[in-house]
Amino acid sequence: MPPSRPRVPVSRPNFSKSRPSAAASTGVRPAPARVNGSALQKQTQWLARAVDAERAGDGVEAELCRQYAEHWFRVSRGQD
């Protein structure tokens, strides 16, 4: 029988403590804010956000907003 090794305590992550956000340094975007209202109102608000993102020069964010707007368009038409 081989000699037993000493047990090393396993560190467990502490999910109750908040860590500083590293989103800015890693390029990860925060989740989009919620938009309230009916499906057509949400579509209009997402299209407005797309225009704002386009003006700011962020084509990726603009496309993401257009996809959300399309989703709400389909929801309003019952095609989801």
XYZ file of C-alpha atoms in Angstrom:
80
model
C 0.000 0.000 0.000
C 1.483 3.392 -1.020
C 2.063 5.984 1.670
C -0.855 8.334 2.126
C -0.490 11.917 1.035
C -1.570 14.729 3.326
C -4.936 16.199 2.400
C -4.804 19.656 0.919
C -7.873 21.749 1.737
C -9.865 22.639 -1.336
C -10.712 26.297 -1.587
C -14.315 26.919 -2.502
C -15.479 30.010 -4.340
C -17.353 32.487 -2.198
C -20.327 33.571 -4.268
C -21.713 35.877 -1.614
C -18.945 38.446 -2.006
C -19.110 40.780 -4.960
C -15.988 41.149 -7.042
C -14.967 44.232 -8.952
C -16.187 44.140 -12.516
C -13.583 43.220 -15.093
C -15.967 43.861 -17.988
C -14.211 47.013 -19.126
C -10.806 45.340 -19.312
C -12.007 42.166 -21.056
C -14.317 43.804 -23.585
C -17.385 41.929 -22.330
C -20.586 43.941 -22.613
C -23.013 44.217 -19.762
C -26.473 42.773 -20.308
C -28.828 45.186 -22.046
C -31.171 47.093 -19.782
C -34.800 46.033 -19.679
C -37.254 47.862 -21.872
C -40.800 48.214 -20.551
C -44.025 48.440 -22.518
C -45.942 46.521 -25.147
C -44.200 44.545 -27.871
C -44.555 47.416 -30.353
C -43.211 49.902 -27.807
C -40.263 47.623 -27.119
C -39.583 47.311 -30.840
C -39.575 51.100 -31.199
C -37.282 51.535 -28.204
C -34.813 48.934 -29.493
C -34.761 50.606 -32.910
C -34.011 53.932 -31.205
C -31.167 52.287 -29.314
C -29.846 50.904 -32.612
C -29.805 54.413 -34.077
C -27.971 55.730 -31.006
C -25.387 52.948 -31.212
C -24.890 53.594 -34.926
C -24.298 57.289 -34.220
C -21.775 56.351 -31.546
C -19.940 54.229 -34.116
C -20.733 50.863 -32.536
C -22.017 48.752 -35.408
C -22.062 45.542 -33.382
C -24.249 47.071 -30.670
C -26.515 48.548 -33.356
C -26.988 45.130 -34.937
C -27.705 43.571 -31.550
C -30.396 46.180 -30.915
C -31.906 45.576 -34.363
C -32.116 41.863 -33.570
C -33.970 42.612 -30.344
C -36.291 44.926 -32.300
C -36.957 42.180 -34.844
C -37.746 39.763 -32.030
C -40.347 42.149 -30.598
C -41.772 42.737 -34.070
C -42.324 38.992 -34.423
C -43.826 38.811 -30.925
C -46.274 41.582 -31.800
C -47.299 39.648 -34.918
C -47.599 36.359 -33.045
C -44.772 34.769 -35.030
C -42.414 34.028 -32.173
